[in-house]
Short mmCIF file of C-alpha atoms in Angstrom, two decimals:
data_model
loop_
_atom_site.label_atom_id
_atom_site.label_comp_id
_atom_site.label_asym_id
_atom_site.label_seq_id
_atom_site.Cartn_x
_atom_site.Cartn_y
_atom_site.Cartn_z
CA UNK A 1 0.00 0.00 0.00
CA UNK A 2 0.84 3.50 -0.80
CA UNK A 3 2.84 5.33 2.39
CA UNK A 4 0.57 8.52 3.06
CA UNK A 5 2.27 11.80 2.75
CA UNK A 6 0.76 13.58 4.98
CA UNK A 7 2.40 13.05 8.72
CA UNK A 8 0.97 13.31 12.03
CA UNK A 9 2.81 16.58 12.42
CA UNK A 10 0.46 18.08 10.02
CA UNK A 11 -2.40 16.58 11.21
CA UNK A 12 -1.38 18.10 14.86
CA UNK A 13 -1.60 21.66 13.80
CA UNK A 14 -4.80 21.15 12.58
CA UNK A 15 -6.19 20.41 15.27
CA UNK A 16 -4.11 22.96 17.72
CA UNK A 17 -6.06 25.30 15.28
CA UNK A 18 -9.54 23.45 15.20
CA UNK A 19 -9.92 23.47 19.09
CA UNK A 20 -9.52 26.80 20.30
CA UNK A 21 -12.39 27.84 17.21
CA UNK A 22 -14.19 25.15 18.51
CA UNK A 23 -14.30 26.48 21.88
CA UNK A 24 -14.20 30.61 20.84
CA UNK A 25 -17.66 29.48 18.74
CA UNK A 26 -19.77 27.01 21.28
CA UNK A 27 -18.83 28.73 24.94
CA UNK A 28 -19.30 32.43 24.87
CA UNK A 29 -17.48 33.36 27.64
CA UNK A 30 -14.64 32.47 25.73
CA UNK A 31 -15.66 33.83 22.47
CA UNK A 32 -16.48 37.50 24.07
CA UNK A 33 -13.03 37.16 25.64
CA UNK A 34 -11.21 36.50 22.79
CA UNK A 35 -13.41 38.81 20.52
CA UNK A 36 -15.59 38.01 17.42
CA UNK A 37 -12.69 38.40 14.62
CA UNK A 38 -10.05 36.51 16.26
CA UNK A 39 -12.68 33.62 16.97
CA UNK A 40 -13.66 34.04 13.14
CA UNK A 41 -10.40 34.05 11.98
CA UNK A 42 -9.64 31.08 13.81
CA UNK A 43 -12.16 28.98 12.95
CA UNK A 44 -11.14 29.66 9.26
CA UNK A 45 -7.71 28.69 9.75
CA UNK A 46 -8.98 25.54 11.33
CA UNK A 47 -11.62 24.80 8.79
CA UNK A 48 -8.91 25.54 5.74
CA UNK A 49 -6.01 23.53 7.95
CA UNK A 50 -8.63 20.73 8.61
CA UNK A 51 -10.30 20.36 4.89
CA UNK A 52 -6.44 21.01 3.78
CA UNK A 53 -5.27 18.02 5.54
CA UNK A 54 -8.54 15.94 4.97
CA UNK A 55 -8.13 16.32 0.89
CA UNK A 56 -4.54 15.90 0.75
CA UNK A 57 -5.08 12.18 2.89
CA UNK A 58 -8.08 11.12 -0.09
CA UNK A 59 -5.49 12.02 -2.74
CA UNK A 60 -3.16 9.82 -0.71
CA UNK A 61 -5.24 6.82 -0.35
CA UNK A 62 -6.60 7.16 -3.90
CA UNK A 63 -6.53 3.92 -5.69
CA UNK A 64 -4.82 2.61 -9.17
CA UNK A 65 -5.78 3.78 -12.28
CA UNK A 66 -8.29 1.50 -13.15
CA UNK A 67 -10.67 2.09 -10.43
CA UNK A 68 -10.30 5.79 -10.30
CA UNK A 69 -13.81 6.41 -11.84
CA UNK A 70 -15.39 4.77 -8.98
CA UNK A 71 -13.31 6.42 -6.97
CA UNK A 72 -14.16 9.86 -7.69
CA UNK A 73 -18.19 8.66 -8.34
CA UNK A 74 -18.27 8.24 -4.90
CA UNK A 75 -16.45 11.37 -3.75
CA UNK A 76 -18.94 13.00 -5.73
CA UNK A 77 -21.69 10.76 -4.34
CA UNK A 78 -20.09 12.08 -0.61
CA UNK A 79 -20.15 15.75 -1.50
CA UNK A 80 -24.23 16.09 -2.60
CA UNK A 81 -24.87 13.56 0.48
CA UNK A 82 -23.08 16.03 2.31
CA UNK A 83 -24.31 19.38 1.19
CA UNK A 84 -27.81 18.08 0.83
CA UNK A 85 -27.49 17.57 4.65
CA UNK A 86 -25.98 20.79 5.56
CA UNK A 87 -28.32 22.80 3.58
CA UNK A 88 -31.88 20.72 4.15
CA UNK A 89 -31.40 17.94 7.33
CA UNK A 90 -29.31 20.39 9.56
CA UNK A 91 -31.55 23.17 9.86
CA UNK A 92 -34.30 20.77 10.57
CA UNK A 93 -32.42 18.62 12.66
CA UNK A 94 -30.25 21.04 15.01
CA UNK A 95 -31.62 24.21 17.11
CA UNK A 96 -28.00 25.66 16.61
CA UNK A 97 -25.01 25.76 13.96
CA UNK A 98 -23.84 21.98 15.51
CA UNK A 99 -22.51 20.98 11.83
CA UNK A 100 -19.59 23.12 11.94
CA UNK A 101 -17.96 21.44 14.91
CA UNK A 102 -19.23 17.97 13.76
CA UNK A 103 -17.48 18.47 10.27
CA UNK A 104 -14.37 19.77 12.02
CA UNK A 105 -14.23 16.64 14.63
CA UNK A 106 -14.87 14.06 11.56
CA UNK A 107 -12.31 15.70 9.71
CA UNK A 108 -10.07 15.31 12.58
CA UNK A 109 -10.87 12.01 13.10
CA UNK A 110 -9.47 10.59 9.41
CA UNK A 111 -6.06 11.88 10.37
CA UNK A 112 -3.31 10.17 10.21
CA UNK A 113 -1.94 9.18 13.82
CA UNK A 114 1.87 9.22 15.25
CA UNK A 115 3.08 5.90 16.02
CA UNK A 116 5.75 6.76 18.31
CA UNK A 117 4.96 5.81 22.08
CA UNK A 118 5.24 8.42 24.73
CA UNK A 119 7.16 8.00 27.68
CA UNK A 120 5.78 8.45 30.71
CA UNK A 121 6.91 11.77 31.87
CA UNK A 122 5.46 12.97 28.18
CA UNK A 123 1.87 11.63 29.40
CA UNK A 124 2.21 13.19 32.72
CA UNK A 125 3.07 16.60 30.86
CA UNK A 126 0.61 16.68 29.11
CA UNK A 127 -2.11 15.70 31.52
CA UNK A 128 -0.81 18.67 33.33
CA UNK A 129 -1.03 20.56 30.84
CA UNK A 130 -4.38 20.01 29.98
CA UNK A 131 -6.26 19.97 33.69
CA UNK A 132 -4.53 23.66 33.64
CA UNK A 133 -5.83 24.46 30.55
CA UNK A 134 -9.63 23.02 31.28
CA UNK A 135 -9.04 25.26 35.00
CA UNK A 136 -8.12 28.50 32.87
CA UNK A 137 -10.96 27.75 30.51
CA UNK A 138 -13.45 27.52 32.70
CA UNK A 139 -12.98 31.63 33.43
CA UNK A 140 -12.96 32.14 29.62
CA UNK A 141 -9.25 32.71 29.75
CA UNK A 142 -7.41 32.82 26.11
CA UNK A 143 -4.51 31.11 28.16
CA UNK A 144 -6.93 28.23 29.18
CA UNK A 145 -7.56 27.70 25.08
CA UNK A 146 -3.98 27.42 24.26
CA UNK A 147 -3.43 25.11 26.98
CA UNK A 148 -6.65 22.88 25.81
CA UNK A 149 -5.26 23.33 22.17
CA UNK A 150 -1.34 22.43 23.22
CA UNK A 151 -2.73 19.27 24.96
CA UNK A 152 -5.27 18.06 22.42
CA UNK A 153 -2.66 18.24 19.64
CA UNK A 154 -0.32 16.34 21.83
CA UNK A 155 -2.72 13.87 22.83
CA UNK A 156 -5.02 13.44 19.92
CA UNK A 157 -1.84 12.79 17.60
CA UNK A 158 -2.27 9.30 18.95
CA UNK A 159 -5.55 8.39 18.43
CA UNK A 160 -7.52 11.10 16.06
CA UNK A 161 -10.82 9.15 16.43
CA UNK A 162 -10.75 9.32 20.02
CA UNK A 163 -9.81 12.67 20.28
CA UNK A 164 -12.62 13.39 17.73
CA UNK A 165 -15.31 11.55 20.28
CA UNK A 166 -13.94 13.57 22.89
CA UNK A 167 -13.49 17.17 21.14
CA UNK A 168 -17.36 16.84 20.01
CA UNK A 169 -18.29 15.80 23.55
CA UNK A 170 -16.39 18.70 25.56
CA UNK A 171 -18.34 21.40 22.63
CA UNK A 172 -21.88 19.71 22.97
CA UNK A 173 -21.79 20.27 26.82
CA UNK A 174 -20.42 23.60 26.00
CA UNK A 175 -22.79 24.17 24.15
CA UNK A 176 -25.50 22.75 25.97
CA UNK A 177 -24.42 24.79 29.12
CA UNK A 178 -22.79 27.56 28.04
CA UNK A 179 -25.78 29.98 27.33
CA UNK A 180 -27.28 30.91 31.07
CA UNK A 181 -30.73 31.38 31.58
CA UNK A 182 -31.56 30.31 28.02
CA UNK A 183 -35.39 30.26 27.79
CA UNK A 184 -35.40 29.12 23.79
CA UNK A 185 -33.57 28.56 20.61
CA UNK A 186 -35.34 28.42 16.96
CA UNK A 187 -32.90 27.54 13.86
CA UNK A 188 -34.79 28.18 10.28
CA UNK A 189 -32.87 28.86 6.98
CA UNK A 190 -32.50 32.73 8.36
CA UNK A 191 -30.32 31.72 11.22
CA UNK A 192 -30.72 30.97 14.67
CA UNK A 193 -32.53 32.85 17.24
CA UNK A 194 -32.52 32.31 21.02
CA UNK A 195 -33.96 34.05 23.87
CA UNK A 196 -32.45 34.11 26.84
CA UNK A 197 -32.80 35.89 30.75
CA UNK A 198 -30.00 38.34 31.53
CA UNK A 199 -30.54 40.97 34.09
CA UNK A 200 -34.07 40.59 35.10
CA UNK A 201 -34.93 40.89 31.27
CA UNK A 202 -35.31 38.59 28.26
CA UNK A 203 -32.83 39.33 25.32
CA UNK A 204 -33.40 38.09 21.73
CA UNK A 205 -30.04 37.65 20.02
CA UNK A 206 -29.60 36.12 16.31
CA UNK A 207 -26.38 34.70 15.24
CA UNK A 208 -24.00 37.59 17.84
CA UNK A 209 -26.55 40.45 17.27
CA UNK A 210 -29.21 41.39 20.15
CA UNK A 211 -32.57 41.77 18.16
CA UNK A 212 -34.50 42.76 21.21
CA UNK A 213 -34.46 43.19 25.31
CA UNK A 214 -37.66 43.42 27.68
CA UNK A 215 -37.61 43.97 30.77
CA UNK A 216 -39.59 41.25 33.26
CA UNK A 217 -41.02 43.37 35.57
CA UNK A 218 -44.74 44.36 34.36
CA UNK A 219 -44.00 47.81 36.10
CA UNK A 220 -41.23 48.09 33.34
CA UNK A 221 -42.07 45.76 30.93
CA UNK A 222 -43.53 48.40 28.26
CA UNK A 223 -40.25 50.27 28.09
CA UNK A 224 -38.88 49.99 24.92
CA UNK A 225 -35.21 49.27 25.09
CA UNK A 226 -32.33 47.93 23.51
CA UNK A 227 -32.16 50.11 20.56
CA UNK A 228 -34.94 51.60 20.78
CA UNK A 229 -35.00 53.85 23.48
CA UNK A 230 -37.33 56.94 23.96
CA UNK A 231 -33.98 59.09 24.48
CA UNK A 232 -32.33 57.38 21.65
CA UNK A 233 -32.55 58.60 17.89
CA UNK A 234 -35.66 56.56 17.12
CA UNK A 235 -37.80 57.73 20.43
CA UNK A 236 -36.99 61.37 19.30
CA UNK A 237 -38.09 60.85 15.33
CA UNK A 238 -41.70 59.07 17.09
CA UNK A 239 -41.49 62.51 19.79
CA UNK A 240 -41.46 64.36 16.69
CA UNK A 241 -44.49 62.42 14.72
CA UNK A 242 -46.37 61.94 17.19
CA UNK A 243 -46.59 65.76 19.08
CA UNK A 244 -50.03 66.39 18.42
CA UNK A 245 -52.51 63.80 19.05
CA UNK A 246 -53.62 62.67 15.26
CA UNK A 247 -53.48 58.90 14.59
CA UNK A 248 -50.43 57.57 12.52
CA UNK A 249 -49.79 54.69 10.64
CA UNK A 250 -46.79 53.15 10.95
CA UNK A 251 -44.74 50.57 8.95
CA UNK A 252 -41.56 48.59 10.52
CA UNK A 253 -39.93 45.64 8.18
CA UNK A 254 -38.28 43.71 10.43
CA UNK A 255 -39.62 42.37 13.93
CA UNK A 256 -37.18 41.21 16.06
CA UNK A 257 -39.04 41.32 19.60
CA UNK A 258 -41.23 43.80 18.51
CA UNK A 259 -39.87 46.48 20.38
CA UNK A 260 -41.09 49.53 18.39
CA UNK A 261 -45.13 48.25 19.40
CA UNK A 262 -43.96 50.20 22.59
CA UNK A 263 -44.55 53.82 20.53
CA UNK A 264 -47.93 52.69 19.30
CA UNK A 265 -50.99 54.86 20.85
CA UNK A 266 -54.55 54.04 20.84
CA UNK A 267 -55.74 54.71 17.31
CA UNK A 268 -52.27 54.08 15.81
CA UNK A 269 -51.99 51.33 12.88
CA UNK A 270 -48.55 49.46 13.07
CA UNK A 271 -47.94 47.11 10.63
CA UNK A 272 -44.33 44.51 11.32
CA UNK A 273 -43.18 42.93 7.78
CA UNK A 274 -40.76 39.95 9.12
CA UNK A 275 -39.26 37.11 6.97
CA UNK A 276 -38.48 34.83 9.41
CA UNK A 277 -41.32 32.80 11.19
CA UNK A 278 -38.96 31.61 13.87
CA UNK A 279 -38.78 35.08 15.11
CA UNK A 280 -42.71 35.98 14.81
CA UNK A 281 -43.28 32.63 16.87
CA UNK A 282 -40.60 34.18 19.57
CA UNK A 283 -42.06 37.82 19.78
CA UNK A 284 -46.02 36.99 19.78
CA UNK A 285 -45.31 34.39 22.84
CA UNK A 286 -46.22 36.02 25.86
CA UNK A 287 -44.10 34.32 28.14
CA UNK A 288 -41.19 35.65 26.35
CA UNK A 289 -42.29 39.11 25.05
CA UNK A 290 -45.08 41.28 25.38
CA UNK A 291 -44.83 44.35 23.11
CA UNK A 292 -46.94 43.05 20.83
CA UNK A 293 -49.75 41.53 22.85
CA UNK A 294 -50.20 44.56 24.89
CA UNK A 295 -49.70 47.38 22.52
CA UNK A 296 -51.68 50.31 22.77
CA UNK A 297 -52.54 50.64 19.19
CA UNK A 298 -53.62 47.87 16.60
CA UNK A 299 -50.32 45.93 15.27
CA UNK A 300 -50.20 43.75 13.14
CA UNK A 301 -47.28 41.36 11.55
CA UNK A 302 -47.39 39.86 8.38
CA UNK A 303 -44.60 37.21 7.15
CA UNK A 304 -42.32 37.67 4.12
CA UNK A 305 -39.51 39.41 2.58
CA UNK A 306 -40.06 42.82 3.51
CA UNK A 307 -39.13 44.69 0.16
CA UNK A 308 -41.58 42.03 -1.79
CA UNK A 309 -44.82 42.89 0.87
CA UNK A 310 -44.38 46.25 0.48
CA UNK A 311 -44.56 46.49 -3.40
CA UNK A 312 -48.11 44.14 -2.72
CA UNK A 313 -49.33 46.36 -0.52
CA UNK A 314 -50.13 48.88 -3.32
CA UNK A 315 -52.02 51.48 -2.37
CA UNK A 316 -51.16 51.60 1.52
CA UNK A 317 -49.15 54.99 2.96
CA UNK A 318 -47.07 54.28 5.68
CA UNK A 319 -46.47 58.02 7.94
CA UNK A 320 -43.69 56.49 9.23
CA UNK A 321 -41.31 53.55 7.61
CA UNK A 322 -39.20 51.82 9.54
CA UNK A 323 -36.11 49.29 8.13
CA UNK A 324 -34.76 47.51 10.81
CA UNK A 325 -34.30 44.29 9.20
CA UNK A 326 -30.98 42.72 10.12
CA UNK A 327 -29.24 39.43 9.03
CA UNK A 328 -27.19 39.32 12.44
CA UNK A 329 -25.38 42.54 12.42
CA UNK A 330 -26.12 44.06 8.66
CA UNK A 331 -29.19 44.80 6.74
CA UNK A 332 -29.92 42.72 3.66
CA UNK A 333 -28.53 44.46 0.89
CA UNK A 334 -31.74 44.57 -1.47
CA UNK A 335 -32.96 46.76 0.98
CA UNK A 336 -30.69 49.34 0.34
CA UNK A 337 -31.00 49.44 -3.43
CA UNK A 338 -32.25 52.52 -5.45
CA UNK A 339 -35.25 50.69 -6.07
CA UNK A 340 -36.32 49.68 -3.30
CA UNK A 341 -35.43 53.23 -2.21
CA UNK A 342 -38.36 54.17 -4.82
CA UNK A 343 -40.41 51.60 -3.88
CA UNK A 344 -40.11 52.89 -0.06
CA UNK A 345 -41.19 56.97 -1.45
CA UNK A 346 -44.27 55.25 -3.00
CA UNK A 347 -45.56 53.71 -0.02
CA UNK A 348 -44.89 56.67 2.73
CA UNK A 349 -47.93 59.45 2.74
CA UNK A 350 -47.29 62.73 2.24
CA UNK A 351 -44.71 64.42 4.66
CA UNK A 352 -43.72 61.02 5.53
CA UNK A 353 -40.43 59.71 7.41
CA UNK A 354 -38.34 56.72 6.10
CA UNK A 355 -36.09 55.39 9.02
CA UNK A 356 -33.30 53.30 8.84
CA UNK A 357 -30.94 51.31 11.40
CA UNK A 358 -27.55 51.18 10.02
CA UNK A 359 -26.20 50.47 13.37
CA UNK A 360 -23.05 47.82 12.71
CA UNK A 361 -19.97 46.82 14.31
CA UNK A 362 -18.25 46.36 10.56
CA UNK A 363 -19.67 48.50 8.07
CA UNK A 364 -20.15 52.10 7.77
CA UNK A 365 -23.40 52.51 5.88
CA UNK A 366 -25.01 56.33 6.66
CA UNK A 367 -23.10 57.37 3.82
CA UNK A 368 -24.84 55.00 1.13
CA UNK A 369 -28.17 55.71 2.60
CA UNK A 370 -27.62 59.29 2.59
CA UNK A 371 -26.68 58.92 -1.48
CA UNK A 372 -30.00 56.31 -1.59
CA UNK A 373 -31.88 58.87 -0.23
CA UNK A 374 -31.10 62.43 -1.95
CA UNK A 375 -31.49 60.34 -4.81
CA UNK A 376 -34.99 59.39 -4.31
CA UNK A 377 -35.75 63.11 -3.78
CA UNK A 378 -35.37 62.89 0.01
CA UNK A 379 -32.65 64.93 2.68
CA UNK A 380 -31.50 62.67 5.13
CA UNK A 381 -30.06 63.37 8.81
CA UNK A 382 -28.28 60.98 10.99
CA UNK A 383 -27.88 60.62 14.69
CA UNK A 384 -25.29 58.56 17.03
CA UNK A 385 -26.36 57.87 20.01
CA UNK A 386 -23.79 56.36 22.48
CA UNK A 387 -24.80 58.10 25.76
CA UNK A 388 -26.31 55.06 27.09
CA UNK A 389 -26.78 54.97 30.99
CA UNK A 390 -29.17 51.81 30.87
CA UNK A 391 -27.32 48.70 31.38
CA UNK A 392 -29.94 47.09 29.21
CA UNK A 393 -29.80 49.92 26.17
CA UNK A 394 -27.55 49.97 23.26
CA UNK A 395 -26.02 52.16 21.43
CA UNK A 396 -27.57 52.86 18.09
CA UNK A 397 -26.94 54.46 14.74
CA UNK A 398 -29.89 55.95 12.76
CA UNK A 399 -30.90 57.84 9.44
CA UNK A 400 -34.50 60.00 8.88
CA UNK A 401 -35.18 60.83 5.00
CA UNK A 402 -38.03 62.65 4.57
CA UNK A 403 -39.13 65.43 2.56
CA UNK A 404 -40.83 67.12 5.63
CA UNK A 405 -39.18 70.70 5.87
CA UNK A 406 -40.50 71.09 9.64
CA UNK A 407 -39.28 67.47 10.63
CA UNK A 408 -36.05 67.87 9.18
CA UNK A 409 -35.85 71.30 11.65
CA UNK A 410 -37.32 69.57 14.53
CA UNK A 411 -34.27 66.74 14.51
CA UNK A 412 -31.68 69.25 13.47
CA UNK A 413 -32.72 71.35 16.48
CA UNK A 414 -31.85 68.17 18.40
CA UNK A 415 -28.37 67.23 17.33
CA UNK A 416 -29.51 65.25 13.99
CA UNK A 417 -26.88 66.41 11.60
CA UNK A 418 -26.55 65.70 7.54
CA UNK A 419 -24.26 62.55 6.87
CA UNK A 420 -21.53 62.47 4.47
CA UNK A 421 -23.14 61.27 1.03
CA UNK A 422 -21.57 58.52 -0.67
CA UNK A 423 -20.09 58.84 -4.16
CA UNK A 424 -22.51 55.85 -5.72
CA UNK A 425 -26.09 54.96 -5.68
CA UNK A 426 -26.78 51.01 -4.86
CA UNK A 427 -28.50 49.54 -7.56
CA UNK A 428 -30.56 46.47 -7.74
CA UNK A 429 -27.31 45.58 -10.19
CA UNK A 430 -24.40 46.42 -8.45
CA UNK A 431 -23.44 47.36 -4.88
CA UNK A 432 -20.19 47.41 -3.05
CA UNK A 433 -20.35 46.60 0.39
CA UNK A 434 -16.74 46.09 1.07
CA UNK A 435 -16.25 49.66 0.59
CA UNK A 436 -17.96 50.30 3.62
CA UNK A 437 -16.27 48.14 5.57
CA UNK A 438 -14.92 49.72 9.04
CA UNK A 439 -10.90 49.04 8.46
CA UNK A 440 -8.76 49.34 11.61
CA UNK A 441 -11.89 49.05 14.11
#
């Protein structure tokens, strides 16, 4: 038989690299610790080390000529079994992203193993080395990672499918344990969303991104926080709209927890667009939230693709338009087109106000909306508000378009100011988001 070429030295660094993403992505103590890139960059080093390492062993054990056809049949036959069950059985299967690990752990598992015997000062080492690495872990130290990671490539090089049985077992009870107070977790073809108790309140957080907080006390409970303060830039624009006491109908595409039901007043229409039923199912149960079930004014949420239910609701004027739809921490890009931007003008009433959360930890997008919007015949303002005293606020980013002369003073009277315009308009056909990516952040 063919000697492999790939040695266990190889195989070790993948998985020094595959367990410290393993752990950054299932225990979030760890992950916050360590921060979001350096997990993410991680965990593609491990995946690329891992595949890298996996391929190069089937090319090693590939057979002679005359059953190569086979051969590659069935690695074909192995990669639409496999995709078919990423894309259709996990969702369906798992409440969370479990496949990642799992793929990681059987890739680890077909390494090649060392065949050298350790002494036993070696297996005292590293049995050392990894009870001080679980002890450091356990406080979400970076240390306690490396040490897990020195150990596991150390011990694993002598058995890969043990070490695979044993990686997957220490990230399912991470996983199962490492989210406290968690009260439920939904996984559709969106993403995963999970509620969870945190400060006498229930956050909703998709993928990294909190989509929603409310507080638990029924004193409290109709406070609209998170982003969506009544100090924040969204509380003043409904200050603003709502000064006199005339009814308003208002339009939000995007659901999350339902948070903006909070501003709705007796005689008030508010209408929630949301794509994702997982998250309508989370925000209409009572036990979790209640801004919906016990808002003042008639809401109501219908379920779709935001941009596509607006252009069938033909005929329906929206005083106020809210985007707030998020795919974890940035809004869907055919939201931000030029037309959708027309679409949007068509369906606000006269004197209207489009709103839009471009709040984001990597991209810097007031200066495309502003362009979006002066294009559609609108002049935007933007407000950042990071004076957050709340434990349970955040700090948010919004824009206001609107053609509304008085509005526009009313906001500029209280600190709104005009955002730098971008050079482009996003079309339907072309859009660059990595130009406003936040470099050096």
């Amino acid at each position: 038989p063919r000697r492999p070429r790939l040695g266990s030295k190889a195989a070790t660094v993948a998985t020094v690299l595959a367990v410290p993403a393993l752990l950054g992505w299932a225990g979030p103590v760890l992950g916050a610790s360590l921060g979001h890139v350096v997990v993410g960059a991680v965990a593609l080093a491990a995946f690329a080390a891992v595949s890298l390492a996996a391929h190069r062993r089937l090319w090693d054990e590939r057979p002679p000529a005359e059953d190569l056809t086979s051969f590659y049949v069935w690695v074909s036959v192995g990669g639409v079994v496999g995709g078919a069950a990423a894309a259709l059985v996990a969702p369906i299967v798992f409440d969370s992203v479990v496949e990642f690990p799992l793929a990681l752990a059987a890739g680890i598992a077909v390494l090649p193993a060392a065949t050298t015997d350790p002494g036993r000062r070696a297996v005292l080492l590293r049995m050392a080395v990894g009870v001080a690495g679980a002890a450091l872990l356990v406080t979400g130290s970076a240390v306690g990672a490396l040490g897990i990671a020195v150990w596991a490539g150390a011990v694993f090089r002598r058995s890969p499918r043990a070490g695979a049985v044993v990686l997957v077992g220490v990230v399912a009870l991470v996983t199962t344990v490492g989210v406290p107070g968690l009260l439920r977790r939904d996984r559709t073809f969106y993403g995963v969303s999970q509620v969870h108790q945190e400060n006498g309140a229930h956050v909703l957080q998709s993928g990294t991104t909190v989509h929603g907080v409310q507080r638990t006390e029924p004193a409290r409970a109709a406070e609209p926080l998170a982003y969506y303060t009544r100090t924040g830039p969204i509380g003043q624009l409904f200050d603003a709209v709502q000064a006199d006491d005339s009814s308003i109908d208002v339009g939000v595409v995007g659901l999350g927890a339902g948070s903006l039901a909070a501003y709705s007043r007796p005689g008030d229409r508010m209408t929630f667009y949301e794509i994702d039923p997982a998250v309508v199912g989370i925000a209409e149960d009572p036990s979790l939230f209640t801004y919906l079930s016990e808002a003042a004014g008639s809401v109501d949420v219908e379920v779709g693709d935001g941009r596509l239910l607006l252009n069938r609701a033909d005929g329906r004027r929206h005083d106020v338009l809210v985007l707030d739809a998020f795919s974890s921490d940035a809004i869907p890009l055919h939201l931000l087109t030029r037309e959708a931007f027309a679409l949007y003008v068509d369906r606000l009433a006269e004197g209207g106000a489009l709103a839009i959360h471009v709040s984001s930890r990597f991209f810097e997008l007031a200066p495309e909306v502003a362009a979006l919007a002066a294009d559609a015949g609108l002049d935007a303002l933007q407000l950042e508000h990071d004076a957050v005293t709340d434990p349970l606020a955040q700090p948010s980013h919004w824009v206001v378009a609107t053609a509304d002369d008085d509005l526009l003073a009313t906001l500029a009277a209280a600190g709104w100011t005009a955002p730098e315009r971008a050079g482009d308009v996003w079309t339907d056909d072309h859009s660059d988001l990595l130009g406003t990516l936040r470099l050096g952040e």
